PDB file of C-alpha atoms in Angstrom:
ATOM      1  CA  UNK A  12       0.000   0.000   0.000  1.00  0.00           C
ATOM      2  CA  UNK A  13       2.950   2.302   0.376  1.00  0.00           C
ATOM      3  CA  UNK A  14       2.213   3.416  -3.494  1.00  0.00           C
ATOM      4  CA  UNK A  15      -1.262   4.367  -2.445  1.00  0.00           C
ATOM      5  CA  UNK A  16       0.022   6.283   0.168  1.00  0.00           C
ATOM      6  CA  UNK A  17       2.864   8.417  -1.835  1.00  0.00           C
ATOM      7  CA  UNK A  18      -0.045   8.971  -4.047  1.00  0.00           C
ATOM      8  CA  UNK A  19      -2.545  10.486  -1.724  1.00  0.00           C
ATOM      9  CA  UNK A  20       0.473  12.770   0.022  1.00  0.00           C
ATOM     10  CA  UNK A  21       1.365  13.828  -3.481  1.00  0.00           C
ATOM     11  CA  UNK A  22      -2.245  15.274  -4.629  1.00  0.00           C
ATOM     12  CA  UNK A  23      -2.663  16.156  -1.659  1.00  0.00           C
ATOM     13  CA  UNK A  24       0.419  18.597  -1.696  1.00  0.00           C
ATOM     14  CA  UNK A  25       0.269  19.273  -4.740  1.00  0.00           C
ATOM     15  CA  UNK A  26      -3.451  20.640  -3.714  1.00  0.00           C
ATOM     16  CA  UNK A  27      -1.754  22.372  -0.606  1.00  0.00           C
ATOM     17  CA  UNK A  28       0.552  24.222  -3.481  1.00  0.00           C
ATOM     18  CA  UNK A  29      -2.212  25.610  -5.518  1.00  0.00           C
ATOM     19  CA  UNK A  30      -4.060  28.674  -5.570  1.00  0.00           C
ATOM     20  CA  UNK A  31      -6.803  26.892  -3.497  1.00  0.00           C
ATOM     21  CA  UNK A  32      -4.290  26.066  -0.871  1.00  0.00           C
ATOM     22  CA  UNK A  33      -3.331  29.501  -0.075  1.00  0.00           C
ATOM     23  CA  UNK A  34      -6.875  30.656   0.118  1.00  0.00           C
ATOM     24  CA  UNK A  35      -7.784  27.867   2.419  1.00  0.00           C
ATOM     25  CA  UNK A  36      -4.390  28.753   4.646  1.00  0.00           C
ATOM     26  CA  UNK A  37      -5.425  32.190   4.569  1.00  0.00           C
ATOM     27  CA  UNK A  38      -8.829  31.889   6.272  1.00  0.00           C
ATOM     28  CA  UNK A  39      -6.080  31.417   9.393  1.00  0.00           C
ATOM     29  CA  UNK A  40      -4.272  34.287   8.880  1.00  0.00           C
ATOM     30  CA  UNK A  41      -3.941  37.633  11.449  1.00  0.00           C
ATOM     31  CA  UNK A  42      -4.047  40.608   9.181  1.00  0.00           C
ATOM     32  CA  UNK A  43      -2.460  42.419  12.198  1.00  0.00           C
ATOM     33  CA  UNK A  44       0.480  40.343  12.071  1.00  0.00           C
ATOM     34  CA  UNK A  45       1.281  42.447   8.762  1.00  0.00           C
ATOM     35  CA  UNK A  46       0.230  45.713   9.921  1.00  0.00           C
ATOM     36  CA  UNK A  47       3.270  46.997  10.621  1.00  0.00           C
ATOM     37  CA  UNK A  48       5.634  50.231  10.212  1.00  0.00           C
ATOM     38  CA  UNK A  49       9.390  48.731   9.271  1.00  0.00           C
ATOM     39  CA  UNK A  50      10.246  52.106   8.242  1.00  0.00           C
ATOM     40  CA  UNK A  51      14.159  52.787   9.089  1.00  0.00           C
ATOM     41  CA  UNK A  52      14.784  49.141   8.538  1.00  0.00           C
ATOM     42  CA  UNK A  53      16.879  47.791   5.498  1.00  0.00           C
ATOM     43  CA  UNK A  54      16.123  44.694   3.354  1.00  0.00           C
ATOM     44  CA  UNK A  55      18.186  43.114   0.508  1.00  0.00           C
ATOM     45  CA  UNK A  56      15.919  40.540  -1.773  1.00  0.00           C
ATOM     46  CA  UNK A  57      18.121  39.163  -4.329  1.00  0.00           C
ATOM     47  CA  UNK A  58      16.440  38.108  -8.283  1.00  0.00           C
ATOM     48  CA  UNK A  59      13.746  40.892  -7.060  1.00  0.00           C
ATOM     49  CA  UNK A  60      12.863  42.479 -10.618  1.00  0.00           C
ATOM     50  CA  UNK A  61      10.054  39.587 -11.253  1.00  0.00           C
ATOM     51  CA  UNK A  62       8.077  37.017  -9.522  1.00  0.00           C
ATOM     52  CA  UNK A  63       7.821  36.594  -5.835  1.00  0.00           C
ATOM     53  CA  UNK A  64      10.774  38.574  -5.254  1.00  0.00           C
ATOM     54  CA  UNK A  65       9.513  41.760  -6.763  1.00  0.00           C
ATOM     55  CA  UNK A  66       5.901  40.814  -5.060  1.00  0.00           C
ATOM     56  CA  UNK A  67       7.736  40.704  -1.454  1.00  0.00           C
ATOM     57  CA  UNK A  68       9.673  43.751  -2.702  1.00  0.00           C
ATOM     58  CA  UNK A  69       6.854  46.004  -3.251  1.00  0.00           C
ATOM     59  CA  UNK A  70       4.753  44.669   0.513  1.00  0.00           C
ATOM     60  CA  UNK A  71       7.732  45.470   2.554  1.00  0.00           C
ATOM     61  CA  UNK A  72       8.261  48.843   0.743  1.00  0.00           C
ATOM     62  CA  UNK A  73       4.571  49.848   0.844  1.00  0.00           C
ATOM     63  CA  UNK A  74       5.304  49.216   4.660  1.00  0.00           C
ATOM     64  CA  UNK A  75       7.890  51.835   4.894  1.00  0.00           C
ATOM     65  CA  UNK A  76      11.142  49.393   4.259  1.00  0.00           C
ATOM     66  CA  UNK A  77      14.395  50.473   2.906  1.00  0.00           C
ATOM     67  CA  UNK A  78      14.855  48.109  -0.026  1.00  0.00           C
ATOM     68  CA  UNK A  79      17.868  47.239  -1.756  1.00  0.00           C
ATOM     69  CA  UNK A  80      17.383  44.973  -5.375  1.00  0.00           C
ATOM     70  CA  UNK A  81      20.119  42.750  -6.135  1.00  0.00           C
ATOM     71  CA  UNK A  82      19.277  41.813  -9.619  1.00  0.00           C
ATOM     72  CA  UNK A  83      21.460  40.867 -12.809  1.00  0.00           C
ATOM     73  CA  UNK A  84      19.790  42.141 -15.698  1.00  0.00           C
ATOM     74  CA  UNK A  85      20.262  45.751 -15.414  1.00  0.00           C
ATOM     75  CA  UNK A  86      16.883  46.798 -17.570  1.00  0.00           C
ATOM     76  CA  UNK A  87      14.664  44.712 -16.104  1.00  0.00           C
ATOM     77  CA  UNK A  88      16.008  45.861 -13.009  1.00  0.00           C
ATOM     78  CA  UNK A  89      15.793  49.384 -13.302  1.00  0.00           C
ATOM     79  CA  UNK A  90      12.000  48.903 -14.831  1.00  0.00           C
ATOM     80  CA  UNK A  91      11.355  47.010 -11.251  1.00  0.00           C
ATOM     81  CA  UNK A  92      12.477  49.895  -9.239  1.00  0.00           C
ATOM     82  CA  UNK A  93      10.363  52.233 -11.000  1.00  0.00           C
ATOM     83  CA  UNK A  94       7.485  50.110 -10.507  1.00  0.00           C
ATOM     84  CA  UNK A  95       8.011  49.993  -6.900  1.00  0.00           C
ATOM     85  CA  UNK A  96       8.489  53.154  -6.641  1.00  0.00           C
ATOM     86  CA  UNK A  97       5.227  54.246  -8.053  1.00  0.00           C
ATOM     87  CA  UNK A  98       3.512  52.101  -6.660  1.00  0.00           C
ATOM     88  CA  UNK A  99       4.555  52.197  -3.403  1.00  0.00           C
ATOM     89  CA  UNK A 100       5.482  55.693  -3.400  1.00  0.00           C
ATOM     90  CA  UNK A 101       8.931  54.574  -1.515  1.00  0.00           C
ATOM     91  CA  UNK A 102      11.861  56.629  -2.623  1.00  0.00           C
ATOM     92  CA  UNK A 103      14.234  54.332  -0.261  1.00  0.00           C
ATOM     93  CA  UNK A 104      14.802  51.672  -3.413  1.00  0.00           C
ATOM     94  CA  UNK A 105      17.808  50.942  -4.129  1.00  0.00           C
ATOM     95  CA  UNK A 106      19.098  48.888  -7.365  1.00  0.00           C
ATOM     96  CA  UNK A 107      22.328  46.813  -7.175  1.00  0.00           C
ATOM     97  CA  UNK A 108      23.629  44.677 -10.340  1.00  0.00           C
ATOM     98  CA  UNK A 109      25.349  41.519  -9.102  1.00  0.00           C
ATOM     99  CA  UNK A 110      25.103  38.113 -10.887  1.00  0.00           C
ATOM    100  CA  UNK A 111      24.382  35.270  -7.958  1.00  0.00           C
ATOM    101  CA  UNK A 112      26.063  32.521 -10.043  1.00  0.00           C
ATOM    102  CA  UNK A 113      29.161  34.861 -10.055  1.00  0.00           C
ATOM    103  CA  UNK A 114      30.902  34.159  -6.695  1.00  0.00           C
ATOM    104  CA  UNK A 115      33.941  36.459  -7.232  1.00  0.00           C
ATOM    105  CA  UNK A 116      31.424  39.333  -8.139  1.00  0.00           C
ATOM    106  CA  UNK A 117      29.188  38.675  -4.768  1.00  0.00           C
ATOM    107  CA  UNK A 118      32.102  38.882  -3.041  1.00  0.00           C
ATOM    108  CA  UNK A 119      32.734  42.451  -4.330  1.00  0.00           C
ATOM    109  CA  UNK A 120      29.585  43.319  -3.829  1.00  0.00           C
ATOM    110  CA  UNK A 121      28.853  42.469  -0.566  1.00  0.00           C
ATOM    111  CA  UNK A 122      32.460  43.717   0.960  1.00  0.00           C
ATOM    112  CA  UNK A 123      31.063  47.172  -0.741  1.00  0.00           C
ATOM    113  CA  UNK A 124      27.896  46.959   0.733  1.00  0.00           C
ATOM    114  CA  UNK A 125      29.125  46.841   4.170  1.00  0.00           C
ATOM    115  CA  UNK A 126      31.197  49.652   3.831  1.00  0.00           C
ATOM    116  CA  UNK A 127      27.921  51.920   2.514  1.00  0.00           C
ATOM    117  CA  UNK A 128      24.718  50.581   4.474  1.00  0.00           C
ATOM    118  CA  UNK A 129      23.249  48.609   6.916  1.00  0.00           C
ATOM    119  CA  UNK A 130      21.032  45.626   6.646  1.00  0.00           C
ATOM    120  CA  UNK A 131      18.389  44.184   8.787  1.00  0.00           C
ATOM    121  CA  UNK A 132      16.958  41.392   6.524  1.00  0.00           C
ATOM    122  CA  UNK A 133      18.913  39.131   3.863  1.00  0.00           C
ATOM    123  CA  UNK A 134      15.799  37.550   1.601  1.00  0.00           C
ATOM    124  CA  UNK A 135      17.611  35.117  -0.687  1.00  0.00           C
ATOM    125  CA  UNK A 136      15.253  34.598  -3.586  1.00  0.00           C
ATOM    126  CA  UNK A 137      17.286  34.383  -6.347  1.00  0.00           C
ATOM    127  CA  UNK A 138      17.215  31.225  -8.308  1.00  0.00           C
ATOM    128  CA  UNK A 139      17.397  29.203 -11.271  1.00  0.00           C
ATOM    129  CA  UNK A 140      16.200  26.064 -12.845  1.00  0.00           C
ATOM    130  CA  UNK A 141      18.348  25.279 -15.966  1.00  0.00           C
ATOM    131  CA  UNK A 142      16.851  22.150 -17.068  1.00  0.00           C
ATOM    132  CA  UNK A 143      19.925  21.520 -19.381  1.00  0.00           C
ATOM    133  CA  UNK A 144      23.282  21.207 -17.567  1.00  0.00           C
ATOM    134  CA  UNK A 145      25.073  24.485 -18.149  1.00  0.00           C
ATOM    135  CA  UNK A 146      28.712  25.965 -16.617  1.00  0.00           C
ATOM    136  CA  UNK A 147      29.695  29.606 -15.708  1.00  0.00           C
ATOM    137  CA  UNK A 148      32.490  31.079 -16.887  1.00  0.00           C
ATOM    138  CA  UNK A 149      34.059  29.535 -13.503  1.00  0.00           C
ATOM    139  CA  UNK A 150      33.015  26.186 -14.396  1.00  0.00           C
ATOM    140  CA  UNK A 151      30.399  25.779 -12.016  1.00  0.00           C
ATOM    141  CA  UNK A 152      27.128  24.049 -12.697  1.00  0.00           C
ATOM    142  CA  UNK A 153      24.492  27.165 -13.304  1.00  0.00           C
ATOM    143  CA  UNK A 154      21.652  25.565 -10.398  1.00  0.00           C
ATOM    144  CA  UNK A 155      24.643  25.185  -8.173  1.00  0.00           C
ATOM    145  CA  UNK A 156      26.125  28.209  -8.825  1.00  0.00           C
ATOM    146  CA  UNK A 157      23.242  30.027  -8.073  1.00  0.00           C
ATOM    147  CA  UNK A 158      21.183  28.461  -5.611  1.00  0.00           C
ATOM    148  CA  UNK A 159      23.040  27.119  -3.297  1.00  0.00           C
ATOM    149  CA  UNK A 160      26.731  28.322  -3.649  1.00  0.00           C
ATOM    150  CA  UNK A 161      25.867  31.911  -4.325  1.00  0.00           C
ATOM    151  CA  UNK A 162      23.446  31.989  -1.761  1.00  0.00           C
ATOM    152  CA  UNK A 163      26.219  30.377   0.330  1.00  0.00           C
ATOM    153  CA  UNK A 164      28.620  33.614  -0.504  1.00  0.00           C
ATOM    154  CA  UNK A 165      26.209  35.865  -0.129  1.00  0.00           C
ATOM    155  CA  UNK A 166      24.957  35.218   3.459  1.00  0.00           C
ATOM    156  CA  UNK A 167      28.625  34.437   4.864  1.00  0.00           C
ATOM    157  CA  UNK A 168      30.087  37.626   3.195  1.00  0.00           C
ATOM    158  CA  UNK A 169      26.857  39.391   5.459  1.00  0.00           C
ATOM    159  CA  UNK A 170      26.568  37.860   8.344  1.00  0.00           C
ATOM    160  CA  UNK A 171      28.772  40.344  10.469  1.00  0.00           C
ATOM    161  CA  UNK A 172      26.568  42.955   8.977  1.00  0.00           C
ATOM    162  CA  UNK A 173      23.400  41.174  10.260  1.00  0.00           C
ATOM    163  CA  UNK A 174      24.909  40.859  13.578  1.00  0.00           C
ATOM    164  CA  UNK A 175      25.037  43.991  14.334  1.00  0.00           C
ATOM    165  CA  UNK A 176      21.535  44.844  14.378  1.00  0.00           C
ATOM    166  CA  UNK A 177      18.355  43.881  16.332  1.00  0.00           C
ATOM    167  CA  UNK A 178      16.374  41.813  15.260  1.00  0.00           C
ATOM    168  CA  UNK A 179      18.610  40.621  12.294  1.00  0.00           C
ATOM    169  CA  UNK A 180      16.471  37.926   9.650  1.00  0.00           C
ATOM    170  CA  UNK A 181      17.804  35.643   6.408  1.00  0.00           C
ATOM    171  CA  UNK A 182      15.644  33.187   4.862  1.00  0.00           C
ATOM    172  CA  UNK A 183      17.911  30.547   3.111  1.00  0.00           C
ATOM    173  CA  UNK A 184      17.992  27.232   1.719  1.00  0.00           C
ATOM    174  CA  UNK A 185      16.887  23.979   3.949  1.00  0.00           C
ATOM    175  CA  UNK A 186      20.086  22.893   4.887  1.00  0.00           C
ATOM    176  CA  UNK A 187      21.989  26.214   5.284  1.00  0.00           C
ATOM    177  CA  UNK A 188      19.285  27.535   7.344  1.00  0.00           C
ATOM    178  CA  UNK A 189      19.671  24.279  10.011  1.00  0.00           C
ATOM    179  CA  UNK A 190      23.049  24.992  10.225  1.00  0.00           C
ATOM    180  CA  UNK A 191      23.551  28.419  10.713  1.00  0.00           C
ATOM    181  CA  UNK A 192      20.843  28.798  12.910  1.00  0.00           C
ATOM    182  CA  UNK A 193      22.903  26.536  14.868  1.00  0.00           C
ATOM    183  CA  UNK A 194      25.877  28.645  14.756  1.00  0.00           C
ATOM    184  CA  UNK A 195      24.684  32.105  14.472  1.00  0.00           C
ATOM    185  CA  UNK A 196      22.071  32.123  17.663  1.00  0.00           C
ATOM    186  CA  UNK A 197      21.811  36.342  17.643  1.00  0.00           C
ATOM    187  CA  UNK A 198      20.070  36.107  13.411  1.00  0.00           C
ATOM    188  CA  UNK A 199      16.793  34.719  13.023  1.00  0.00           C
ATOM    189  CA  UNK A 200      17.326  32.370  10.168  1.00  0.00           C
ATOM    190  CA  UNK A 201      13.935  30.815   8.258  1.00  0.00           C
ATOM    191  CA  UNK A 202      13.169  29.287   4.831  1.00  0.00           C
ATOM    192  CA  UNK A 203       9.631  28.541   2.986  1.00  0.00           C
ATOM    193  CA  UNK A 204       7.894  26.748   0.135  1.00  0.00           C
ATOM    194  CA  UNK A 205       5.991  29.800  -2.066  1.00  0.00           C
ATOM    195  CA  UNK A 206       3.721  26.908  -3.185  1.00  0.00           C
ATOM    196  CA  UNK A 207       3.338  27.055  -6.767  1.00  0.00           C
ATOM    197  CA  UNK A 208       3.395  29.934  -8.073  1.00  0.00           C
ATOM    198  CA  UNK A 209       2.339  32.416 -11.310  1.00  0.00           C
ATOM    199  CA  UNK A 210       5.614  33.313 -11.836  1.00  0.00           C
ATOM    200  CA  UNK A 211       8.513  33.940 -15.053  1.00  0.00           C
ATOM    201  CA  UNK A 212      10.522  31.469 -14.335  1.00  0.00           C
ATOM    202  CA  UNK A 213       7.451  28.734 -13.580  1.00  0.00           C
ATOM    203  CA  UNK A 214       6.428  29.875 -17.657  1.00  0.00           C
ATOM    204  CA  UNK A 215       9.800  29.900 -18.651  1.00  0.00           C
ATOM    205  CA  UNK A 216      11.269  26.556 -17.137  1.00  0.00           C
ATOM    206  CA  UNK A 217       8.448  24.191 -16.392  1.00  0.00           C
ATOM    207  CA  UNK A 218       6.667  25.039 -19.796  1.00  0.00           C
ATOM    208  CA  UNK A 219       4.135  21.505 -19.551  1.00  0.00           C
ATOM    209  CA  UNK A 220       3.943  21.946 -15.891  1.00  0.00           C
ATOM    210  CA  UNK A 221       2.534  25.863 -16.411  1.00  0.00           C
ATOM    211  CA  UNK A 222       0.021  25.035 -19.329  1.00  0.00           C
ATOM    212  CA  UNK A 223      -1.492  21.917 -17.292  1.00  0.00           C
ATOM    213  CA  UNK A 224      -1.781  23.945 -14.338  1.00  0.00           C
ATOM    214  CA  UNK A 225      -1.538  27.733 -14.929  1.00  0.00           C
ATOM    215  CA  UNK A 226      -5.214  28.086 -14.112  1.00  0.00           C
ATOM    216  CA  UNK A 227      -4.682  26.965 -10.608  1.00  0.00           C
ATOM    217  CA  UNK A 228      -1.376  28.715  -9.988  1.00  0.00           C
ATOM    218  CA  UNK A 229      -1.133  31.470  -7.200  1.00  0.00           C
ATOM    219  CA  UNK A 230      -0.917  34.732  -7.503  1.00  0.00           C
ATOM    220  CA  UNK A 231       2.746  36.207  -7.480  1.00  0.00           C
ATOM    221  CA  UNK A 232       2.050  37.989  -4.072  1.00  0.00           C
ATOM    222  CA  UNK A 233      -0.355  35.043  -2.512  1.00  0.00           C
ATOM    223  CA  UNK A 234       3.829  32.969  -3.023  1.00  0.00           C
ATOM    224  CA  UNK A 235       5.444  36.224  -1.673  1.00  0.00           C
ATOM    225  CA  UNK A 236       3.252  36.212   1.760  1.00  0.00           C
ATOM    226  CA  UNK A 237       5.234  34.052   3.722  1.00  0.00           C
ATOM    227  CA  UNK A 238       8.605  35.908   2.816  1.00  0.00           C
ATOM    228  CA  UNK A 239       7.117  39.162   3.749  1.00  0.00           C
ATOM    229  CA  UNK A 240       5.536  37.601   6.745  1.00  0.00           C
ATOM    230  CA  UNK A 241       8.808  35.787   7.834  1.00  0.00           C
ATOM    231  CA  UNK A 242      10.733  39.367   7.100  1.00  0.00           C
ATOM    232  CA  UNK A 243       8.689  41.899   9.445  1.00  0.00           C
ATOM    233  CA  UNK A 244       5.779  40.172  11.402  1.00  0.00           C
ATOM    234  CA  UNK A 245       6.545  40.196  15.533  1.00  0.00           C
ATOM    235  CA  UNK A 246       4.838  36.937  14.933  1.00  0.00           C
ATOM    236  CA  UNK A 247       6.888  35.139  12.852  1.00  0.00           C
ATOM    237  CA  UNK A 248      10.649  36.073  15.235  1.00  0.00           C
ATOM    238  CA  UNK A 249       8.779  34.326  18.126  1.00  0.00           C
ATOM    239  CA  UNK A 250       9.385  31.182  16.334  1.00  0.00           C
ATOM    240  CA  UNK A 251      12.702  29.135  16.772  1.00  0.00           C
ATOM    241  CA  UNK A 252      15.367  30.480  14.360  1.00  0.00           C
ATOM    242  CA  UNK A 253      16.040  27.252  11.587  1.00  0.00           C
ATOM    243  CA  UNK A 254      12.508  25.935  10.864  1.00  0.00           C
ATOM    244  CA  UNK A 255      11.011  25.530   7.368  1.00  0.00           C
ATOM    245  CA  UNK A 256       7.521  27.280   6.451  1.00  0.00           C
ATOM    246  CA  UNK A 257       4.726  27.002   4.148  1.00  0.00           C
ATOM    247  CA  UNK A 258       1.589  29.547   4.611  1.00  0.00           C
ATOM    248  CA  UNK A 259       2.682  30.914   7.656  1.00  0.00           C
ATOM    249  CA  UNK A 260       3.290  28.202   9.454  1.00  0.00           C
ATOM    250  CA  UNK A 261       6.093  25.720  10.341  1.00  0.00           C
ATOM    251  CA  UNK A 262       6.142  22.238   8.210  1.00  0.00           C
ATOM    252  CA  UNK A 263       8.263  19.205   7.967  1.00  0.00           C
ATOM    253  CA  UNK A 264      11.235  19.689   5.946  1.00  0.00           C
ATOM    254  CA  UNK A 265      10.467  16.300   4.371  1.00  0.00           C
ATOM    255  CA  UNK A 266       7.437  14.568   3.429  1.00  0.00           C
ATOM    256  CA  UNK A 267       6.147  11.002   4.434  1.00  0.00           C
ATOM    257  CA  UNK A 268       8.140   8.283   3.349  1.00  0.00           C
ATOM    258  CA  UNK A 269      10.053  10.232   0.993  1.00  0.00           C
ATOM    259  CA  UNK A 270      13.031   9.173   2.100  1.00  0.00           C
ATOM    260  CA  UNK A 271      14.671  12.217   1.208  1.00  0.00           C
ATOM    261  CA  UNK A 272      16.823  12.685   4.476  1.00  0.00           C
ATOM    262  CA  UNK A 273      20.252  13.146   4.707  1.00  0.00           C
ATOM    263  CA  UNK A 274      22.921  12.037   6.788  1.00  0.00           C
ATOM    264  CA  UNK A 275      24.716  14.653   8.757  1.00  0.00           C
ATOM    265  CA  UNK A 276      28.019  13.948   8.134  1.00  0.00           C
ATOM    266  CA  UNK A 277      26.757  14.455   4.228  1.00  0.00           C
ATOM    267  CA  UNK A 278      25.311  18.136   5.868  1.00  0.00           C
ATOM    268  CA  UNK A 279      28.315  18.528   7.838  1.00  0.00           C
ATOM    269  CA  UNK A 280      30.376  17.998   4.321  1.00  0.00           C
ATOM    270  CA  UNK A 281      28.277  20.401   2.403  1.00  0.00           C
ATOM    271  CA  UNK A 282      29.145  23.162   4.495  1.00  0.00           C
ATOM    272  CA  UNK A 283      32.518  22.346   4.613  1.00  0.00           C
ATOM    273  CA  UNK A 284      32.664  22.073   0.748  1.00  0.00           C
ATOM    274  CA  UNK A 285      31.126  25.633   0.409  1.00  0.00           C
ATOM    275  CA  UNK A 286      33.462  27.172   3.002  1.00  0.00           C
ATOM    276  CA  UNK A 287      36.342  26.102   0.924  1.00  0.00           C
ATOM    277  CA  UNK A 288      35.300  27.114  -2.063  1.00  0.00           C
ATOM    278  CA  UNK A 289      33.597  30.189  -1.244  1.00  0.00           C
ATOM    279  CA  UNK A 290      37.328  31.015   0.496  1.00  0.00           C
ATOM    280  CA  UNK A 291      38.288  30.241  -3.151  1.00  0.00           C
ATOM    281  CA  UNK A 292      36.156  32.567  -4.907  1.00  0.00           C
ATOM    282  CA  UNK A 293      37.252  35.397  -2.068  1.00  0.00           C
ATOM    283  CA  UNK A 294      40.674  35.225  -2.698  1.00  0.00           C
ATOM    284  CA  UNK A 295      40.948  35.592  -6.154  1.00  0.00           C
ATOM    285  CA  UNK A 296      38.495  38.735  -6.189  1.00  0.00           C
ATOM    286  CA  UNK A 297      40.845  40.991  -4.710  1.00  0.00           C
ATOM    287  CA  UNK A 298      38.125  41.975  -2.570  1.00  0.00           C
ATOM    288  CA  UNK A 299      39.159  45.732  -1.514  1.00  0.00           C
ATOM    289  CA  UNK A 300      36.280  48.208   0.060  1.00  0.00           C
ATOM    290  CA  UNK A 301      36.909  50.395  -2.719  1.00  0.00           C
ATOM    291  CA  UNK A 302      35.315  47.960  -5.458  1.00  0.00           C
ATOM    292  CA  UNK A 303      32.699  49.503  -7.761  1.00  0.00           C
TER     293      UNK A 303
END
């Protein structure tokens, strides 16, 4: 019966996904938990000129936030940030053009960064799913490159940054977020599932997936809720730092009898495989704080 089983958990997340899912999650929802004034604190949301990212972009700025997009196409970027700021009627927007699969230019980035601002929350959203395996110009596998070792660079270059403020938030991948919530007890580290979402890179990389199930989809902001929810709600810093979230609230990180756990020596090895070659990638950008 176990194949019965897998197949009743997998409709039924796939349902829990879906449009309806977030409306049925919602009914649960405090709006008060989102009424809230961030003004005078800084966010950066990386791949924020589309999808969820520019969704969770425009919530936190409408709620005063001091946003910084880290984006890599520059047009599309700069069309975001006037968007935003229309809409939103923000003027504390600020565009930064860093490629996430380019660990050498997140290091310059970031070291630049901390000599010019301050940062509160670190929303990791950039991603990629290259269906057909593809290297950077460092020889890197693109998904690699960009979701987990760029992520990787991006949060280590920041942490002392985020340490010395209040309150200090990341959301980050599964793994990464376990671990450094272990290690970094004064940041409030979370990750979440958007569900399945309306989004560019949905269209763009799961092209049967989106026509069999675009009318079902959510809504761009119903997959940015959680992020915003999990970057200024009271609420959601209550929590224990390291847990995993769908809709607001805190899930499994695996699902039945998916048998998709790891050991944690392989964990242990991940993170030591990142630290050495985001080390790598730091010493041969001749990181200096006077990088532009």
């Amino acid at each position: 019966m176990s194949w019965y089983r897998n197949t009743v958990w997998f409709v039924k997340g796939l349902r829990e996904y879906t449009r309806s899912g977030y409306e049925s999650a919602s009914k649960h929802f405090d709006p008060a938990d989102l009424e809230v004034n961030v003004a005078g604190r800084s966010f950066l949301i990386t791949g924020s000129n589309s999808g969820i990212g520019k969704a969770a972009a425009k919530e936190i700025a409408r709620r005063g936030g001091t946003v910084h997009l880290v984006c890599r196409n520059k047009e599309r970027a700069e069309d975001a940030k006037g968007e935003i700021v229309t809409e939103t009627d923000n003027q504390n927007i600020f565009l930064h053009i860093v490629d996430i699969s380019n660990p050498k230019e997140i290091w310059m980035f970031a070291e630049k960064f901390k000599n010019e601002h301050k940062l509160n929350v670190l929303i990791n959203n950039a991603g990629c799913m290259v269906n057909n395996r593809e290297l950077t110009e460092d020889g890197l596998e693109k998904n690699f490159a960009t979701n987990t070792l760029g992520t990787y660079v991006l949060t280590t270059a920041l942490l002392p940054l985020l340490e010395k403020e209040a309150d200090a938030r990341v959301r980050q991948q599964v793994v990464l977020t376990e671990q450094w919530a272990k290690t970094h007890r004064s940041i409030h580290f979370s990750v979440m599932h958007p569900g399945w979402a309306d989004t560019p890179a949905v269209r763009s990389s799961m092209p049967g997936f989106y026509q069999k199930m675009k009318n079902s989809l959510r809504t761009e902001a119903q997959g940015a809720d959680t992020v915003v929810w999990l970057a200024v709600s009271s609420e959601a810093a209550k929590l224990p730092s390291g847990l995993f979230f769908q809709d607001r609230q805190p899930v499994p990180t695996h699902l039945p009898l998916a048998r998709t756990h790891s050991p944690p020596g392989d964990e242990e090895k991940l993170m030591e495989v990142l630290e050495e070659l985001s080390q790598k990638f730091k010493s041969s950008s001749s990181v200096s704080p006077q990088c532009h």
